Coordinates of C-alpha atoms in Angstrom, one line a residue:
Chain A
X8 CA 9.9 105.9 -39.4
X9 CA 7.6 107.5 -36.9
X10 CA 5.1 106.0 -35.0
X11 CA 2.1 107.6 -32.6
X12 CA 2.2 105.8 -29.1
X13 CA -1.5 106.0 -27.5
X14 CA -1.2 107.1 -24.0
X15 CA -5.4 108.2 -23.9
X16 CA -7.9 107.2 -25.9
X17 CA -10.9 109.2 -25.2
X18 CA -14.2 107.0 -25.1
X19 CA -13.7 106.7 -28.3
X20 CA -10.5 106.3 -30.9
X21 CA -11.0 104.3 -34.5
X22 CA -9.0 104.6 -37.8
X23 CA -11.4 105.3 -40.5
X24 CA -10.9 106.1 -44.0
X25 CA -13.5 106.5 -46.9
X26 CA -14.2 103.3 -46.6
X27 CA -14.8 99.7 -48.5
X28 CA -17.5 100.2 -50.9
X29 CA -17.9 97.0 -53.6
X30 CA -18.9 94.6 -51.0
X31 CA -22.4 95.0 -50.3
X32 CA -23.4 91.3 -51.9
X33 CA -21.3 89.2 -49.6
X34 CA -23.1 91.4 -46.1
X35 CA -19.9 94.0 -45.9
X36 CA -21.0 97.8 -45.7
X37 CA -19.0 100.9 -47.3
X38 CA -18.6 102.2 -43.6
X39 CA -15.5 104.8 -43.3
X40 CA -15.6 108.3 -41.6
X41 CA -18.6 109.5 -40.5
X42 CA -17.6 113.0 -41.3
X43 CA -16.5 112.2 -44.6
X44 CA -15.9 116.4 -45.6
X45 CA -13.8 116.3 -42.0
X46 CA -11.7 113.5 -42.6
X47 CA -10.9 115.2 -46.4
X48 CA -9.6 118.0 -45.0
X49 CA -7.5 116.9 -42.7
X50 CA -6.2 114.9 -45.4
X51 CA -5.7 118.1 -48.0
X52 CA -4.4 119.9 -45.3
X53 CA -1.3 117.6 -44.3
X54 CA -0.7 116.9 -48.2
X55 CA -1.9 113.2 -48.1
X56 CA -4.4 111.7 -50.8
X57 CA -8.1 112.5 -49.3
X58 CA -8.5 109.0 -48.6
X59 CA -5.6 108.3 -46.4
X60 CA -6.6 106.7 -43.2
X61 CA -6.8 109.0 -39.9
X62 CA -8.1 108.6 -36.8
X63 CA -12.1 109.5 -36.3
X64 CA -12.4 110.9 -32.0
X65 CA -15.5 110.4 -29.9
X66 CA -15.5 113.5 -28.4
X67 CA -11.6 114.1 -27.7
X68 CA -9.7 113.1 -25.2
X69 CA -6.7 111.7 -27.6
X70 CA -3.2 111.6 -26.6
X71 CA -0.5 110.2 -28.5
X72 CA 3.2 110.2 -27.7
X73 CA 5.2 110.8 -31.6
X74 CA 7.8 108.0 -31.3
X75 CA 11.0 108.2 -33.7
X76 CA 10.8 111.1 -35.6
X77 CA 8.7 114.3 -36.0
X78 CA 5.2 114.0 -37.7
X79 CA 2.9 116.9 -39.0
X80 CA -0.4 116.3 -38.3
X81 CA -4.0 118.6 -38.4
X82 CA -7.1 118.0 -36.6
X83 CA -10.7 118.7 -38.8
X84 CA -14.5 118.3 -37.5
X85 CA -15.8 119.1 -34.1
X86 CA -13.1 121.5 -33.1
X87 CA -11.6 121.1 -30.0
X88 CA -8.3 122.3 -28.2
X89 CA -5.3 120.9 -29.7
X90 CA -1.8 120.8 -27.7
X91 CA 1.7 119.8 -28.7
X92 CA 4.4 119.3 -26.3
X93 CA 4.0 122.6 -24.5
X94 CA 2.5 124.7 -27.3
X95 CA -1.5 125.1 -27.7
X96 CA -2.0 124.9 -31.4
X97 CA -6.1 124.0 -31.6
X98 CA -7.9 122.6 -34.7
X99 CA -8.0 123.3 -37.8
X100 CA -4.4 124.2 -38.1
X101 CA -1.4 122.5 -39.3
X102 CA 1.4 121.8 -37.0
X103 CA 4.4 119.6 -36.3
X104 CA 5.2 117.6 -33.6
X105 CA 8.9 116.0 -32.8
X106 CA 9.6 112.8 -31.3
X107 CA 9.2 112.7 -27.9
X108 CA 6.3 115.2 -27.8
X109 CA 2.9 114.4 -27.0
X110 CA 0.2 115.5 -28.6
X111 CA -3.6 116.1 -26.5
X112 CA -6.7 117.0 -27.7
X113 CA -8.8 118.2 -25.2
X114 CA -13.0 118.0 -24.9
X115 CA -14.9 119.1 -27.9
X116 CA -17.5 121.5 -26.5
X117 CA -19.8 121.4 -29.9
X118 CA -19.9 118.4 -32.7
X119 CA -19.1 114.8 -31.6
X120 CA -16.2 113.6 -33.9
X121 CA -12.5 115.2 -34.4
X122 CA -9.9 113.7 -36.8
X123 CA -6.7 113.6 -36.4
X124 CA -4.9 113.5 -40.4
X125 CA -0.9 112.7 -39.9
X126 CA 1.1 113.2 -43.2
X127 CA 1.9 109.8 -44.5
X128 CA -1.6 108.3 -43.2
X129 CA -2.2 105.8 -39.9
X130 CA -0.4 102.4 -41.9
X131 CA -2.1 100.0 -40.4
X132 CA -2.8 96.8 -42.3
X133 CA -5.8 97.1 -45.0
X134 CA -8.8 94.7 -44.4
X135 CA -10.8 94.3 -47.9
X136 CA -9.1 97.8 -49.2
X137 CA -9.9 99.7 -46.6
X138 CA -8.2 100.6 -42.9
X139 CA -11.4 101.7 -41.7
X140 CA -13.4 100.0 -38.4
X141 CA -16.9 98.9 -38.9
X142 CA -18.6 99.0 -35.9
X143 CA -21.4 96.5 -36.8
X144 CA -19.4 94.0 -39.0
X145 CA -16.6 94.2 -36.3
X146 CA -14.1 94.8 -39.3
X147 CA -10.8 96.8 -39.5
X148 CA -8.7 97.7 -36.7
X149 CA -10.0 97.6 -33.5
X150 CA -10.7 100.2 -31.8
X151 CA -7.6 102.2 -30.3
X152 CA -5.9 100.8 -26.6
X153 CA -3.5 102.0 -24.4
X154 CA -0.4 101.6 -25.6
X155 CA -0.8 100.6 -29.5
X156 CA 1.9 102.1 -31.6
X157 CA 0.3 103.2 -34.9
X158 CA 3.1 103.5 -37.6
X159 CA 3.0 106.7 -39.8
X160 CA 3.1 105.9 -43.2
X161 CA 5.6 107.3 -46.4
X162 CA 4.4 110.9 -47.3
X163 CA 2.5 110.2 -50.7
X164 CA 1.6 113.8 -52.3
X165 CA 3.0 117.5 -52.1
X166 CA 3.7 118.8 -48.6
X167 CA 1.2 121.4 -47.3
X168 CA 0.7 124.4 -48.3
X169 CA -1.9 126.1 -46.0
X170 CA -1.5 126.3 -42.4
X171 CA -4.9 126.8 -41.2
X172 CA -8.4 126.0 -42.1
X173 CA -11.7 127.0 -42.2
X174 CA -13.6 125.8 -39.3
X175 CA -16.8 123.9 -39.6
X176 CA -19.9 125.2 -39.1
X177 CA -22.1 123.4 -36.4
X178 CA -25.0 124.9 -36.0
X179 CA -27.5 124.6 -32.6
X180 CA -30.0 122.9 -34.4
X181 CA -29.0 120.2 -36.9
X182 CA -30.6 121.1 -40.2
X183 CA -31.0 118.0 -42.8
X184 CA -32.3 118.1 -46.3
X185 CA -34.4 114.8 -47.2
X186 CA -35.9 113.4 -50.4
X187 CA -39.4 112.3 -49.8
X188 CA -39.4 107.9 -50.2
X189 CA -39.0 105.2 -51.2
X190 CA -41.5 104.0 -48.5
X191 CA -42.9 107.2 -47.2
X192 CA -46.4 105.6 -48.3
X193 CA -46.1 102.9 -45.6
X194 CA -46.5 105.7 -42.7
X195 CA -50.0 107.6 -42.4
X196 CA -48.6 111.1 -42.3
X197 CA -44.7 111.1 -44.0
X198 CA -45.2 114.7 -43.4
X199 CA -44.7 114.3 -39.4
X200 CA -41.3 113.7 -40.6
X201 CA -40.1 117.7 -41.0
X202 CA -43.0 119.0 -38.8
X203 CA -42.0 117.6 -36.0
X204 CA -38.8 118.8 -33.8
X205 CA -36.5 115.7 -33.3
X206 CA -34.3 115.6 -30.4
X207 CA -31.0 113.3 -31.3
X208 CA -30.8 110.3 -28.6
X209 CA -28.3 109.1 -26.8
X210 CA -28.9 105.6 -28.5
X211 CA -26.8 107.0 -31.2
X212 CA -23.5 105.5 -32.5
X213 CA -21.8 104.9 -36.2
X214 CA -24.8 102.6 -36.9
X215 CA -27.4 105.6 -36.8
X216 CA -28.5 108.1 -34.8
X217 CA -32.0 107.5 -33.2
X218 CA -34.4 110.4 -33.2
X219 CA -36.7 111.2 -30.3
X220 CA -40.3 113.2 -30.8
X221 CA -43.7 112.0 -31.4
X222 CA -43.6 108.8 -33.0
X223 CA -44.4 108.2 -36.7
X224 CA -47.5 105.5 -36.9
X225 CA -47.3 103.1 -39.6
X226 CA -50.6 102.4 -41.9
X227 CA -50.1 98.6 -41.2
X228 CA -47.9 98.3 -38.2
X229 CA -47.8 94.0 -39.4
X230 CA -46.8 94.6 -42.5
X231 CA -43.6 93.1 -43.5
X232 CA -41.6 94.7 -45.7
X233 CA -38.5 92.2 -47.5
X234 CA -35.7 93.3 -46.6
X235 CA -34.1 96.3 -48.6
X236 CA -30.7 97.9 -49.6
X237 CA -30.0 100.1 -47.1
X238 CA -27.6 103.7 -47.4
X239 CA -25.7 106.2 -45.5
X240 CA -28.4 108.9 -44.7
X241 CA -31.5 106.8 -44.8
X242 CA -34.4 107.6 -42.1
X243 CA -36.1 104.2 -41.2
X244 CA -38.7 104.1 -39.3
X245 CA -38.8 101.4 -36.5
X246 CA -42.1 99.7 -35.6
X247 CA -42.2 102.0 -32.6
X248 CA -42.6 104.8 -35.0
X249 CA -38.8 106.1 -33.8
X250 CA -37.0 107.4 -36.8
X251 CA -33.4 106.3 -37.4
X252 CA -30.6 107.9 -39.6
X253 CA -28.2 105.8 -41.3
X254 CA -24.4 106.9 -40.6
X255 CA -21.3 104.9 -41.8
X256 CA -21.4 101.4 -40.4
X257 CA -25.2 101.1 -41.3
X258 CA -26.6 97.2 -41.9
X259 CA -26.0 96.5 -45.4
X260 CA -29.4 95.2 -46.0
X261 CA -32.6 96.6 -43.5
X262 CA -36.2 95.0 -43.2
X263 CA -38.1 98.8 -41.9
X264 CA -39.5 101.1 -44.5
X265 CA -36.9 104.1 -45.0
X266 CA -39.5 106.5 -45.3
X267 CA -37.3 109.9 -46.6
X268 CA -33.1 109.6 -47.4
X269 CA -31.0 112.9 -46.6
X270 CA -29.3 114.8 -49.2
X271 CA -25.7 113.5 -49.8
X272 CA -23.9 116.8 -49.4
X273 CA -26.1 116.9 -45.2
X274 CA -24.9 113.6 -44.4
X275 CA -22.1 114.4 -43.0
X276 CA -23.7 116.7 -40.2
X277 CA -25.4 113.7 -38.8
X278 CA -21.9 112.3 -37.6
X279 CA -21.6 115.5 -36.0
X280 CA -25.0 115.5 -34.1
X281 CA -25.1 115.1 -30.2
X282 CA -27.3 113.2 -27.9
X283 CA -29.7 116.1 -26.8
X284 CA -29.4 118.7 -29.9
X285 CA -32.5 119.3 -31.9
X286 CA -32.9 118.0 -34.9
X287 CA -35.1 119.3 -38.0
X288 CA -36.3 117.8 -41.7
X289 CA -37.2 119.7 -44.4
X290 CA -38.0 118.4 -48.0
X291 CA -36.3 118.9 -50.7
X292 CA -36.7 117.3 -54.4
X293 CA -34.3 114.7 -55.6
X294 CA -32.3 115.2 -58.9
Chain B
X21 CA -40.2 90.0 -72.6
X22 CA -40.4 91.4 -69.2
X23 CA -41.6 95.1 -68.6
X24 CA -39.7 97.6 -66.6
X25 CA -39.0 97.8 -63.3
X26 CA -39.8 100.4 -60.8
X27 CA -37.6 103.2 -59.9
X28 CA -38.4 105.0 -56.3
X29 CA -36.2 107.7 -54.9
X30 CA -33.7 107.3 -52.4
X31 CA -32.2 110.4 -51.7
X32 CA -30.0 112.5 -54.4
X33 CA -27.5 109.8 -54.8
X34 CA -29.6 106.7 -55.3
X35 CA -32.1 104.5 -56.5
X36 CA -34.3 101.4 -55.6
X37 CA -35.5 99.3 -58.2
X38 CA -38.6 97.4 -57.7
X39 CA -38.8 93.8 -58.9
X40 CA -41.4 92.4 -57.4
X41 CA -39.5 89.1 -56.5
X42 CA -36.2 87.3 -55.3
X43 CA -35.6 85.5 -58.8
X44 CA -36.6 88.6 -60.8
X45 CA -34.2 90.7 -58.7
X46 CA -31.4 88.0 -58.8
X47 CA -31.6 88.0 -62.8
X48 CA -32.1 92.0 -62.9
X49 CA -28.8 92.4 -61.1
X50 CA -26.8 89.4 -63.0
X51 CA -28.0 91.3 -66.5
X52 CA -26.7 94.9 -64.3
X53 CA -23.7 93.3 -63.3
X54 CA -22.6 91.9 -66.8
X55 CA -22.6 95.4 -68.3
X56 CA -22.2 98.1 -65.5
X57 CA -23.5 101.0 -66.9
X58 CA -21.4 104.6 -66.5
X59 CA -22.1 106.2 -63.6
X60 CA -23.3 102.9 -61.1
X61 CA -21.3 103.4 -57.7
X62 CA -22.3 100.4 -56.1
X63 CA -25.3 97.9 -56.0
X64 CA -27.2 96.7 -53.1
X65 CA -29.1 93.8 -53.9
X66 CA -31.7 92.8 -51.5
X67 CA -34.7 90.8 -51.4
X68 CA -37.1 92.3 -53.9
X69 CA -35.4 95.2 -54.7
X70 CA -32.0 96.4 -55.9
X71 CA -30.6 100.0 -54.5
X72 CA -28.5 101.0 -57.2
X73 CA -25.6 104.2 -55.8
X74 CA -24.5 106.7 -58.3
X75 CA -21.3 108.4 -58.5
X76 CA -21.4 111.9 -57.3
X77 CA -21.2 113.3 -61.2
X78 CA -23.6 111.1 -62.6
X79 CA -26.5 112.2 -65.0
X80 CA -29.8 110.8 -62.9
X81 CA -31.6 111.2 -65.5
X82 CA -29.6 109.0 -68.5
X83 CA -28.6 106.4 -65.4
X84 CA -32.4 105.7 -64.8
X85 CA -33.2 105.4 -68.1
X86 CA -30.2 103.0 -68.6
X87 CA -31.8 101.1 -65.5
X88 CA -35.3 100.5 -66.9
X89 CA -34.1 99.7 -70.0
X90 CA -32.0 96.6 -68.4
X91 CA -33.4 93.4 -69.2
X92 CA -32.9 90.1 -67.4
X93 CA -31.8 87.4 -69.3
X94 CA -31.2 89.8 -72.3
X95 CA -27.3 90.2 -71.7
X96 CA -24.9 87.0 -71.5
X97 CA -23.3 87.2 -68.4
X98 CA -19.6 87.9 -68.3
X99 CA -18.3 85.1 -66.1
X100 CA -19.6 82.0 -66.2
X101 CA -21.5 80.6 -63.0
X102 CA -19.1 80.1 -60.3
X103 CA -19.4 75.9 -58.9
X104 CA -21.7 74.8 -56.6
X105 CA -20.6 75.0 -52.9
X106 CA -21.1 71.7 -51.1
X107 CA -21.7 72.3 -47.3
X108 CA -22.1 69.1 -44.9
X109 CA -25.0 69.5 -42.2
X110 CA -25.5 67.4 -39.3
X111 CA -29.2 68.0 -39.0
X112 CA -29.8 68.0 -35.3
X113 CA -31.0 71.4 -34.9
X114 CA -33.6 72.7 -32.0
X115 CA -36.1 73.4 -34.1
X116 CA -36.1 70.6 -36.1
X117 CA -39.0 69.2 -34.9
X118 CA -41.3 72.7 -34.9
X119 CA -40.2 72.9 -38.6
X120 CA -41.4 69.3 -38.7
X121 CA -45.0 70.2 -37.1
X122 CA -45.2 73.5 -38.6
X123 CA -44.3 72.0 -42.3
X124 CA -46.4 68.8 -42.2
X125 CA -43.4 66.4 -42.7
X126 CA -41.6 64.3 -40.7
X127 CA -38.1 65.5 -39.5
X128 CA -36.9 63.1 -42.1
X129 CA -38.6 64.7 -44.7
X130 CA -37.5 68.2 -43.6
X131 CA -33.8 66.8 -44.0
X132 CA -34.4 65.3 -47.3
X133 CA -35.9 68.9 -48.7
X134 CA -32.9 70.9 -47.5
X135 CA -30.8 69.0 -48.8
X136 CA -32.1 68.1 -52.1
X137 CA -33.0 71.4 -53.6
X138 CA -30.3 73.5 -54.8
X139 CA -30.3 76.9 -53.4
X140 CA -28.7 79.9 -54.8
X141 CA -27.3 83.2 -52.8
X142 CA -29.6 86.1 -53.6
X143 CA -28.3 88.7 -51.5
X144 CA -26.1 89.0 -48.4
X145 CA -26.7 91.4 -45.3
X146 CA -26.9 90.6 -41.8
X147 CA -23.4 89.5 -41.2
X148 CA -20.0 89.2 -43.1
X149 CA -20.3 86.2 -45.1
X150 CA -23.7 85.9 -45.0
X151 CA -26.0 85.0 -47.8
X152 CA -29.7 85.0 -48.4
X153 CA -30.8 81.5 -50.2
X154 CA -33.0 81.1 -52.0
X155 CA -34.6 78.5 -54.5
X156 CA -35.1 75.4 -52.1
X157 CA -38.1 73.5 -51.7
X158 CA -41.3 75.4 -51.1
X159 CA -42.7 73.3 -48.3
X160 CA -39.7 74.6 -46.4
X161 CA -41.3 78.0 -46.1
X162 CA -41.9 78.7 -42.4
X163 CA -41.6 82.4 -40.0
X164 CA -39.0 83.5 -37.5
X165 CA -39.3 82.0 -34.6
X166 CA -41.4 84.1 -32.3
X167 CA -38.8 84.9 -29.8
X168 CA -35.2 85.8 -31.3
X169 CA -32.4 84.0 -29.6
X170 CA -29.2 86.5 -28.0
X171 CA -26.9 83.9 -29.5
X172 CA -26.7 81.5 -32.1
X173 CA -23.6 79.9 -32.4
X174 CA -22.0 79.9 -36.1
X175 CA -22.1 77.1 -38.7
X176 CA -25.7 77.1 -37.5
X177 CA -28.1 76.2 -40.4
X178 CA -31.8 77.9 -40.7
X179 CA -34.6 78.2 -42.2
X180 CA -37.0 81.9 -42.6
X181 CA -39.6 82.6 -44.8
X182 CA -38.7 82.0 -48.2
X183 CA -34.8 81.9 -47.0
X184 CA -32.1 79.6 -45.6
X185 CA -29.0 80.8 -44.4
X186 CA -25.9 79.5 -42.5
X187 CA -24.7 81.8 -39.7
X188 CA -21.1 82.9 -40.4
X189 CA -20.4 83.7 -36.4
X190 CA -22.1 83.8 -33.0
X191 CA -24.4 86.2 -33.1
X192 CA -28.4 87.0 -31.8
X193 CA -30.7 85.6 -34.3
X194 CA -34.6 84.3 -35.1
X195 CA -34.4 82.1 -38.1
X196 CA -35.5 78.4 -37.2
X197 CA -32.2 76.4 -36.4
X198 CA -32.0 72.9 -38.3
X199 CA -28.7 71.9 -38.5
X200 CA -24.9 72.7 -37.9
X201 CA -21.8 73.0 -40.1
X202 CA -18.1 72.9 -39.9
X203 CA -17.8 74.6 -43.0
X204 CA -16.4 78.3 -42.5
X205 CA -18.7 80.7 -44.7
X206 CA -16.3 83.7 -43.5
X207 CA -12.4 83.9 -43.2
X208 CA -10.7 86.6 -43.6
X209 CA -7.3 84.8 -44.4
X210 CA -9.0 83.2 -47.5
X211 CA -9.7 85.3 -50.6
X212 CA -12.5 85.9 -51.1
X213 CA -13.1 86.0 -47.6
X214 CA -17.0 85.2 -48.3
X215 CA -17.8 81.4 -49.4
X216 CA -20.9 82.1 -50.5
X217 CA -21.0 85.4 -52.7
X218 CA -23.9 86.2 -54.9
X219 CA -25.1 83.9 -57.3
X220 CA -23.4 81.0 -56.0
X221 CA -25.2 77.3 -56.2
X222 CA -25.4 75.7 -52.7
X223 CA -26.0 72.8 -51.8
X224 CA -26.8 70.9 -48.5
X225 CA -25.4 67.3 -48.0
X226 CA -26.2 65.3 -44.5
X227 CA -23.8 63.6 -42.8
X228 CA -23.9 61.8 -39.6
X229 CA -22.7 64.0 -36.3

């Protein structure tokens, strides 16, 4: 069996996988990757079932020592360079690594998150159905130290077939599609929403990404709304008019007015958003 | 009969139902949950509202059709209702006495209306493990405290708005502390982890500290 021994974490190292949805009632979000599209193809590409858990990287950083026999492994998302042993092999690609070589990823210079897929998946033990870390309910595996040994699992499907993928796309400004609601009536102009040009914060983590710009005034800033069932991709709007998009480990329940939700297929750039890129809305209807 | 609910948009993958009130949305999602319709995801239930995922494939259209036509009471529910949860308080909380003054009652007669309503789980958020009641005695309606505090320590037993809760670990909090339990509403070792999942009966019993 092969394991990966972490020699450098990055700032930031979980195991994520798509997540534990069902559990909403009893306070437990679906959480997962936030770069759900990423961590899918990393998956395809190393032959494992889309859902197999990998390792989600704050900006790079990574290295990991393979320990007792070879592993073949592909990093997806923000690229970034990608060595093994002595050979650069960069993202997006599918390579092999034997024991005893380590494998570094180095800075990502655009995006914010890189996932490392292994074939066989990061078997970790399973908390609710799901190996992924939840930020806010401080559920799953923690976050990755120094020295952990994360076993490789039993290749599941049919070994690669492609050696190299398409890179993403990350544009300069982050372009997100929103449906107009459910509480867009609660602020006096919704339309400030995709007029104005966001700037992403550095308050920005799994939980959501807070938006800088002109603030979004609320009709009746005491109004209390009950609390609500909150989403991946919903924009609430604090009571300091500040706009906030939902990202994996959102609360399961929120008491601000979401006043627009992005598309489903535009969520996924979010998690790839940096503190300082701008940011743009733009309507769309829903189906 | 009841009319329909109201369906708002959230996003292309979603949508919040309106029901106007905790017990309405409680019963909306217990006649949901006894028949899942095709094409439900996952359900959110929440205060007044219900947020209601589709799968990626689903035909909006025929789902939110199949949603308004859901009626509470109208379906038998599957399971029957899961037993009441006993959990022992020692009332000595430090807001016992502003939920006194801002109630009316005595601190007495704060103890004796927690503990002798029955209160259901509505809806969980917040925390792991932790439930939304709702149901108890309406005299026991009071606001957040003014001031959150940055740590609450769990077992800790409040009171907010319509709602009481029992923290289910140390964490920052503003609901109006009465009491204290030993009782462990979260554990991950125990299946299921949650004590209190929706629609469970709860109810309150003092005991000495």
């Amino acid at each position: 069996m092969s394991l990966l021994r972490v020699l450098r974490t990055g700032p930031l190292t979980l195991v994520e996988d798509l997540g534990r949805p069902g559990h909403a009632a009893i306070g437990v979000g679906r959480s997962g990757a936030a770069d759900r599209g990423a961590l899918r193809l990393a998956n395809r590409a190393v032959g494992n079932p889309e859902g197999a858990a990998a390792l989600e990287v704050l900006l790079g950083g990574l290295e990991l020592e393979v320990v007792g026999g070879p592993v073949t492994l592909c990093v997806s998302g923000a690229p970034v360079p990608v060595r093994v042993g002595e050979r650069d092999v960069g993202s997006s690609y599918v390579a092999r690594a034997r024991a005893g070589e380590v494998v570094r990823l180095g800075v990502a210079p655009r995006g914010l998150r890189s996932y490392v897929a292994v074939r066989g998946g990061i078997d970790v033990p399973a908390v609710l159905g799901s190996r992924s870390r939840d930020v806010l309910a401080g559920l799953g595996p923690e976050p990755l130290a120094v020295g952990d040994e994360l076993p490789v699992g039993d290749p599941a499907g049919e070994p690669p077939v492609a050696d190299l993928l398409v890179p993403p796309r990350l544009p300069e400004v982050v372009g997100l599609r929103v449906v107009r609601g459910p509480r867009d009536d609660w602020l006096v102009d919704a339309d400030a929403l995709t007029s104005t040009a966001w700037t992403v914060s550095d308050e920005s983590d799994r939980v959501g990404i807070r938006l800088l710009g002109a603030p979004l005034a609320h009709r009746d800033a005491d109004r209390q709304l009950p609390s609500e069932g909150a989403w991946r991709g919903a924009v609430q709007v604090s009571p300091s008019g500040a706009p906030v998009v939902f990202l994996a480990d959102h609360p399961v329940t929120g008491g601000y007015p979401v006043a627009a939700v992005v598309v489903d297929a535009d969520v996924d750039l979010v998690a790839q958003a940096r503190p300082g890129q701008a940011l743009r809305f733009g309507w769309v209807k829903g189906r | 009969m009841s009319e329909a609910p109201t369906l708002l948009p959230y996003g292309d993958r979603a949508v919040l139902v309106e029901l106007g009130s905790t017990e309405r949305a409680l019963a909306w999602v217990d006649a949901l949950e006894a028949d899942r319709p095709a094409g439900v995801a996952d359900v959110v239930p929440a205060a007044e509202t219900v947020l209601v995922v589709l799968t990626a494939d689903a035909p909006a259209d025929r789902v939110r059709e199949v949603l308004r036509a859901v009626r509470p009471g109208a379906a038998r529910p599957r399971r029957p209702s899961p037993a009441a949860v006993e959990i022992p308080v020692v009332y000595d909380g430090p807001d016992l006495a502003e939920v006194a003054t801002r109630t009316g009652l005595d601190e007495a007669a704060v103890v004796a209306a927690h503990a002798g309503s029955t209160w259901r789980v509505a809806f969980g958020g917040f925390a792991p493990g932790f439930g939304y009641l709702v149901g108890g005695d309406p005299r026991l309606h009071v606001p957040r405290r003014d001031r959150s505090r940055t740590s609450v320590p769990a077992g800790a037993v409040g009171l907010a708005g319509e709602f009481s809760g029992v923290y289910p670990r140390a964490s920052p909090g503003g609901w109006q502390l009465i009491g204290r339990t030993e009782v462990r509403l979260w554990d991950l070792d125990r299946d299921p982890p949650a004590l209190l999942g929706r629609g469970v009966e709860v109810r309150f019993v003092a005991v000495g500290p």
